[in-house]
Coordinates of C-alpha atoms and ligand atoms in Angstrom, one line a residue:
X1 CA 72.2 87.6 124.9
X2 CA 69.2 85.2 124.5
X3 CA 70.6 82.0 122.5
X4 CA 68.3 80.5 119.5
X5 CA 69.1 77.5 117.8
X6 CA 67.4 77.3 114.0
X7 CA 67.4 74.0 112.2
X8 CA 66.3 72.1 108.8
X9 CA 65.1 68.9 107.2
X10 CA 65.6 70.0 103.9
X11 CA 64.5 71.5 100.4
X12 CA 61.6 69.6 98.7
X13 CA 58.3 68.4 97.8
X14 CA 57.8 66.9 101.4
X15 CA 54.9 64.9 99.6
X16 CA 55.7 61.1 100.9
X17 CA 56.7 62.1 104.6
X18 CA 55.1 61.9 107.3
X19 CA 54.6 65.4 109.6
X20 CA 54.7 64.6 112.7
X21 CA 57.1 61.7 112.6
X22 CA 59.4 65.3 110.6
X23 CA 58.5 67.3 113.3
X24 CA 59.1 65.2 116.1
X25 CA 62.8 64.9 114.3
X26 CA 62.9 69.0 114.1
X27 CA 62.2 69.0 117.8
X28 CA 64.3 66.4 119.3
X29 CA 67.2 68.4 116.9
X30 CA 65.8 71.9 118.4
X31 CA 66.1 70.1 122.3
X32 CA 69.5 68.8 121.5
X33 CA 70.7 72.1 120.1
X34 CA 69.7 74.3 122.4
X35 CA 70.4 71.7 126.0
X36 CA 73.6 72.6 124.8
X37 CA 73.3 76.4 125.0
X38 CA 71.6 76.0 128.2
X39 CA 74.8 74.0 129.6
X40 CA 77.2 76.7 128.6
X41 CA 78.2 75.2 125.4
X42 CA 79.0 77.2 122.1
X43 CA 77.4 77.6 119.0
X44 CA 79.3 75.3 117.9
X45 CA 78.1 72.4 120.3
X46 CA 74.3 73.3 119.2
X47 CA 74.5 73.3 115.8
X48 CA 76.8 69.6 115.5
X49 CA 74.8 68.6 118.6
X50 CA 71.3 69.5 116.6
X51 CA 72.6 67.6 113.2
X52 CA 73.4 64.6 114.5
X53 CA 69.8 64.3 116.1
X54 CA 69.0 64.8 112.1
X55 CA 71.2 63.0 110.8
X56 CA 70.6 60.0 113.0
X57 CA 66.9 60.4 112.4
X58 CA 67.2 57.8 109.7
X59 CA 64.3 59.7 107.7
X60 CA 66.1 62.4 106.7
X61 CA 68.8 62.7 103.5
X62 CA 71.9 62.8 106.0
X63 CA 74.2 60.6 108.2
X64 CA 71.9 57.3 108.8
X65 CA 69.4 58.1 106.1
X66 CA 71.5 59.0 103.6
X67 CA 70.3 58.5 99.8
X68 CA 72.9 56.7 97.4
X69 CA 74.7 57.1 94.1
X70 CA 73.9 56.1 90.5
X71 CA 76.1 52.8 91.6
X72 CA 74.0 52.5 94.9
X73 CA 76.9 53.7 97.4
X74 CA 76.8 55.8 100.1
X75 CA 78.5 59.4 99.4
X76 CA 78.1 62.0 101.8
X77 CA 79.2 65.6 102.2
X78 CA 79.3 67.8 105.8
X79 CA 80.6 70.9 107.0
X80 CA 80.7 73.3 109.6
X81 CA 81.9 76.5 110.4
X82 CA 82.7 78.4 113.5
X83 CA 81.6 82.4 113.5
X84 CA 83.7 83.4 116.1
X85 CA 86.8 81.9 115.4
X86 CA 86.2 82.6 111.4
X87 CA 87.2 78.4 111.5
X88 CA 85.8 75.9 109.4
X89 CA 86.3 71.9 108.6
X90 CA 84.2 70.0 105.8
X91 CA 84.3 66.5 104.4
X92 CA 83.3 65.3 100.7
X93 CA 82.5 61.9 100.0
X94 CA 82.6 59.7 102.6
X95 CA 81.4 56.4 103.7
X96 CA 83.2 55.7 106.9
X97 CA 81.5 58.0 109.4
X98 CA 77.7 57.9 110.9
X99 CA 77.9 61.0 111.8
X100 CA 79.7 63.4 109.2
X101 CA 79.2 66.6 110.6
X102 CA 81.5 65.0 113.9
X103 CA 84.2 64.4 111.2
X104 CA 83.8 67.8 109.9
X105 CA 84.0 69.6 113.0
X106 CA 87.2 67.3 113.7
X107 CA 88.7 68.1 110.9
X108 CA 88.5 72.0 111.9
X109 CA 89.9 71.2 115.0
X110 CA 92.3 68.5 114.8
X111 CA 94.2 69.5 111.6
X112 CA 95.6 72.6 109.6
X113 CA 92.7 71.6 106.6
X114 CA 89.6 72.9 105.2
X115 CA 88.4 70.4 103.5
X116 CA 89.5 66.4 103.9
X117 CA 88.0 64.2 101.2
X118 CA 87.0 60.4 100.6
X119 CA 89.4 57.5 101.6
X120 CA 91.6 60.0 103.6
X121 CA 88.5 61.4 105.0
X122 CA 87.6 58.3 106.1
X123 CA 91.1 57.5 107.4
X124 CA 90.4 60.3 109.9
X125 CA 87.4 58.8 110.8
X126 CA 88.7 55.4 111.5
X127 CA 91.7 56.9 113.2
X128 CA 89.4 59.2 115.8
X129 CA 87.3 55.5 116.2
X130 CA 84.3 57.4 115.6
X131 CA 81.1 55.1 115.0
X132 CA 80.9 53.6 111.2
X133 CA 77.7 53.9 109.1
X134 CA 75.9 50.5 108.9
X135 CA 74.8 51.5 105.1
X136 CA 72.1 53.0 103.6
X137 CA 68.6 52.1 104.9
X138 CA 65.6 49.5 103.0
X139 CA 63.8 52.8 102.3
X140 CA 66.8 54.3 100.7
X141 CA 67.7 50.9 98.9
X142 CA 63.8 50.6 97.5
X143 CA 64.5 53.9 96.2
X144 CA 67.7 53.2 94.3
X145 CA 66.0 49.5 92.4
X146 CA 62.9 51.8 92.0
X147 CA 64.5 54.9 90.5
X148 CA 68.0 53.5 88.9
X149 CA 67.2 52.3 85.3
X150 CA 64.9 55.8 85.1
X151 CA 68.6 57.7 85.8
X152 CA 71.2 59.1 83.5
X153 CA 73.8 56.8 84.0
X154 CA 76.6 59.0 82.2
X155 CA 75.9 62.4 82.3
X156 CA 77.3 64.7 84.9
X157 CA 75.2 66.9 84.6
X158 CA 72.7 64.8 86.0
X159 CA 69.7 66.8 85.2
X160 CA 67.3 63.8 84.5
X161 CA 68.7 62.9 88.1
X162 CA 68.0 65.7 89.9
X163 CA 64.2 65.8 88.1
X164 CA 63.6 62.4 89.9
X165 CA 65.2 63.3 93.2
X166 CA 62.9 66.2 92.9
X167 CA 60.3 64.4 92.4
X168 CA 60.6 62.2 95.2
X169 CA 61.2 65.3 97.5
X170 CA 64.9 64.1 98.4
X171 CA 66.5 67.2 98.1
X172 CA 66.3 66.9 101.8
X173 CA 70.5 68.0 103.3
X174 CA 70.0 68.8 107.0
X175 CA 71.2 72.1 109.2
X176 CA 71.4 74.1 111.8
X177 CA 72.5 77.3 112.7
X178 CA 73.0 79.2 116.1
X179 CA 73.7 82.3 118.4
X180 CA 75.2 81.2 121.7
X181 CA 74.5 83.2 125.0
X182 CA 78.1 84.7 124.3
X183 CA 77.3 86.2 120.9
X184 CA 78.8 83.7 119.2
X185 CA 77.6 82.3 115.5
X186 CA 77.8 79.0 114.2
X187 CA 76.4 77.0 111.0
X188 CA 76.7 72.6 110.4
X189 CA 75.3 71.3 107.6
X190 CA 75.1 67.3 106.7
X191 CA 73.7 65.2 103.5
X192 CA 74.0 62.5 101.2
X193 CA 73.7 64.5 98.4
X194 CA 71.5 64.2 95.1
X195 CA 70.0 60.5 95.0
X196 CA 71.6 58.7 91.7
X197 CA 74.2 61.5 91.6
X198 CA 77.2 60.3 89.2
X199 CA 80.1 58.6 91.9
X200 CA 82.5 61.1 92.9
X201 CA 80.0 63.7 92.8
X202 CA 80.9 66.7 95.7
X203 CA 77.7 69.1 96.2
X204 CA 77.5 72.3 98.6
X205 CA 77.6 70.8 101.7
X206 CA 80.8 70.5 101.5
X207 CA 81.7 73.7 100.5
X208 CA 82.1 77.0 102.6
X209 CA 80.2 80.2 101.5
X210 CA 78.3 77.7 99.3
X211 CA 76.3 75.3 101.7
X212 CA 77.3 77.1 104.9
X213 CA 79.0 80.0 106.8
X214 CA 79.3 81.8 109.6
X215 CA 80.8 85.0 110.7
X216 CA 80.4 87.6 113.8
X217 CA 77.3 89.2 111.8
X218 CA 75.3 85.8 110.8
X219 CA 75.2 82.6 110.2
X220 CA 73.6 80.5 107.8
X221 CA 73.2 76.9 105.7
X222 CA 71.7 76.0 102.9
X223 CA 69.8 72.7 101.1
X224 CA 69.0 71.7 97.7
X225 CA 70.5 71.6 94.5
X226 CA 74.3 71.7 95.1
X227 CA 75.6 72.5 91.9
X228 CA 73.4 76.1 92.0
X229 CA 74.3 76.8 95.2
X230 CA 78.1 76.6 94.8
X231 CA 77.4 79.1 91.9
X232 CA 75.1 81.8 93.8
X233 CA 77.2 81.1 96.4
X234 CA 74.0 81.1 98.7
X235 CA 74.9 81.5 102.3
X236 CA 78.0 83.5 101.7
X237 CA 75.7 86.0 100.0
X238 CA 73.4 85.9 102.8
X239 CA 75.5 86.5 105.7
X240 CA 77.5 89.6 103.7
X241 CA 73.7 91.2 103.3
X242 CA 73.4 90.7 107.2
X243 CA 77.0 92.4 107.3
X244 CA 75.7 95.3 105.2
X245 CA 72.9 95.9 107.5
X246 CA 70.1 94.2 106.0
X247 CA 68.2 91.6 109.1
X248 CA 68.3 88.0 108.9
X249 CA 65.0 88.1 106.8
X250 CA 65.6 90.8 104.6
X251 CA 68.8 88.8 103.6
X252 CA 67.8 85.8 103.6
X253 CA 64.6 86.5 100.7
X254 CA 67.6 88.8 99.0
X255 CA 69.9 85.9 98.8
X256 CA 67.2 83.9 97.3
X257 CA 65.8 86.1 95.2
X258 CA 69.2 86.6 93.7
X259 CA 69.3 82.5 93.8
X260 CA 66.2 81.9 92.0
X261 CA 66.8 84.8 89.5
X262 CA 69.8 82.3 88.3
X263 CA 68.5 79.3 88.6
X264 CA 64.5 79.6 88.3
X265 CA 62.1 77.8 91.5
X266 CA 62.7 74.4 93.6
X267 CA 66.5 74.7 93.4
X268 CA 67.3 76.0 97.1
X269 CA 66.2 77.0 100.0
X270 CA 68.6 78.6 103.5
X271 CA 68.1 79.0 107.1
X272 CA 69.6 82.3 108.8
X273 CA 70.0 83.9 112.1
X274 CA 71.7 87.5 113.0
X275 CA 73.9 88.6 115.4
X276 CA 70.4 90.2 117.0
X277 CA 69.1 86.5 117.7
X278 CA 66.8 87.0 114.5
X279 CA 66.4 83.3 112.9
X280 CA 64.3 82.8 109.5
X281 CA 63.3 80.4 106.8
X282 CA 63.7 80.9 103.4
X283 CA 63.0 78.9 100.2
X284 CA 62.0 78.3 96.3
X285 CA 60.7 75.1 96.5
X286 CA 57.2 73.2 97.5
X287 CA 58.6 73.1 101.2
X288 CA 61.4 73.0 103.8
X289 CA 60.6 72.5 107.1
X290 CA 62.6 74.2 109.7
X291 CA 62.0 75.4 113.2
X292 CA 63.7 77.9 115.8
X293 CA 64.0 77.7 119.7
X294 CA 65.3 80.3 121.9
X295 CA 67.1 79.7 125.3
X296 CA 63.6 80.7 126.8
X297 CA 60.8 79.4 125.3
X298 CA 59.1 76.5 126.2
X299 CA 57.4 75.3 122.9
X300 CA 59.8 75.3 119.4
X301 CA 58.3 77.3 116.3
X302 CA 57.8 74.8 113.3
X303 CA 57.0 75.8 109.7
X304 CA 57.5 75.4 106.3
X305 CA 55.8 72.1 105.5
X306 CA 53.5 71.8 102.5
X307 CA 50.1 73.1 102.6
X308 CA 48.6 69.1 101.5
X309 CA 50.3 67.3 104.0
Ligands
LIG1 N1 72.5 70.4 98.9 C1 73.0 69.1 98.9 C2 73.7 68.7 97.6 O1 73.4 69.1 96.6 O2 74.5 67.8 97.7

């Protein structure tokens, strides 16, 4: 079995980023994910191992870079899922915890829960002395004064919200999927959700079979607009099409098509690998770049940026 390790930066526009400071981020996340492999470690270890490179890449929408709420707070969601064991452990909401997708994969291995959200999240976090979040960034903070008197303040349906965090390109969650050298499958997925998103506000990330999943055929995560991809139930769908005997690729366009055909463009977009070691990019929107790395090859493949940039 030849491991791969596939990650993301995220759904978007990708108009005000910079590429290679992005795909210096993919490939330090790629490295991380698959040094683990190459050490004998799981899925598992690559994919949390890969996300915390993202998320502590400050630029992305996820653990240091996190965006905030309509009342400027930090709010994020993370979740991972284990193929193998058919295990997963999420958290909603929280502030405490730099790195969410660590408390998520504590929370599938430490209690009898799924899902752990807010203060008690938190709790868990400060319990397990895992390193706090300083708070959100300048560049996240310029955003909010920028962007907050152009929100819906009341509505949670936020759809003037998720215009202008469309706009901006920050529909940017983080993820990473994985085949070990064992055959195993695993998917970890980390954001701070939609910029200016009402308080209290849970999106995919969170959720399992919405934002991620994993089982003995595939594994796969998702990124963009939570609140369609809870509905299509977008990586759930994916992985089942794998089970059915469709590739990676085939299900992954499938999945979306099905997405889209709900939903309309720039709502979502999934990354995907097979039992087979297949891995694949898939999305409605301007851009989501993502990258793949097998066990032995030397260079990562990167795509998926805009054509502009
Ligand atoms: N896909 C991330 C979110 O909607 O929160």
């Amino acid at each position: 079995m030849n491991g791969v390790v596939v990650v993301h930066a995220g759904a978007g526009t990708w108009r005000f980023f910079n590429r290679d400071e992005v795909t210096k981020v993919i490939k330090s996340s790629l490295r991380a994910g698959i040094e683990a492999l190459k050490r004998g470690g799981t899925a598992l270890d690559a994919v949390v191992n890969a996300t915390i490179v993202l998320e502590d890449s400050g630029i992305l929408n996820a653990g240091l870079g996190s965006v905030v709420d309509a009342l400027g707070r930090l709010t994020m969601d993370a979740g991972v899922m284990d193929g193998y064991t058919g295990r997963a452990g999420a958290v909603a909401a929280v502030t405490y915890p730099k790195n969410p997708v660590v408390l998520a994969r504590k929370v599938m291995e430490l209690t009898d829960h799924i899902i752990l959200s807010g203060s008690g999240a938190d709790e868990l976090a400060f319990r397990l002395n895992l390193p706090k979040h300083p708070g959100p960034t300048e560049r996240v903070l310029k955003l909010y004064k920028e962007y907050v008197s152009k929100a819906d303040p009341t509505s949670v349906r936020f759809a003037k919200n998720v215009k202008i965090a469309k706009e901006l390109g920050m529909l940017d969650t983080v993820g990473a999927v994985a085949l070990d050298n064992d055959g195993r499958l695993a998917a970890a997925v980390s954001t701070g959700g939609i910029i200016l998103k009402f308080p209290g506000r849970v999106g995919d990330s969170a959720i399992p079979g919405a934002g991620f999943y994993a089982d003995r055929y595939g594994a796969a995560v998702a990124t963009g607009v939570g609140e369609t991809i809870m509905m299509s139930l977008l990586t759930y769908r994916a992985v089942q099409l794998i089970k059915e005997g469709y590739t990676a690729i085939t299900a992954a366009k499938m999945a979306l098509q099905f997405h889209t055909s709900l939903f309309g463009k720039d709502t979502a977009g999934l990354i995907i690998v097979d039992r087979s070691g297949t891995p694949y990019g898939a999305y409605n929107t301007q851009a989501m770049p993502w990258g793949y790395i097998r066990v032995d090859m030397e260079e990562p493949y990167i795509s998926g940026f805009p054509e502009t940039t």
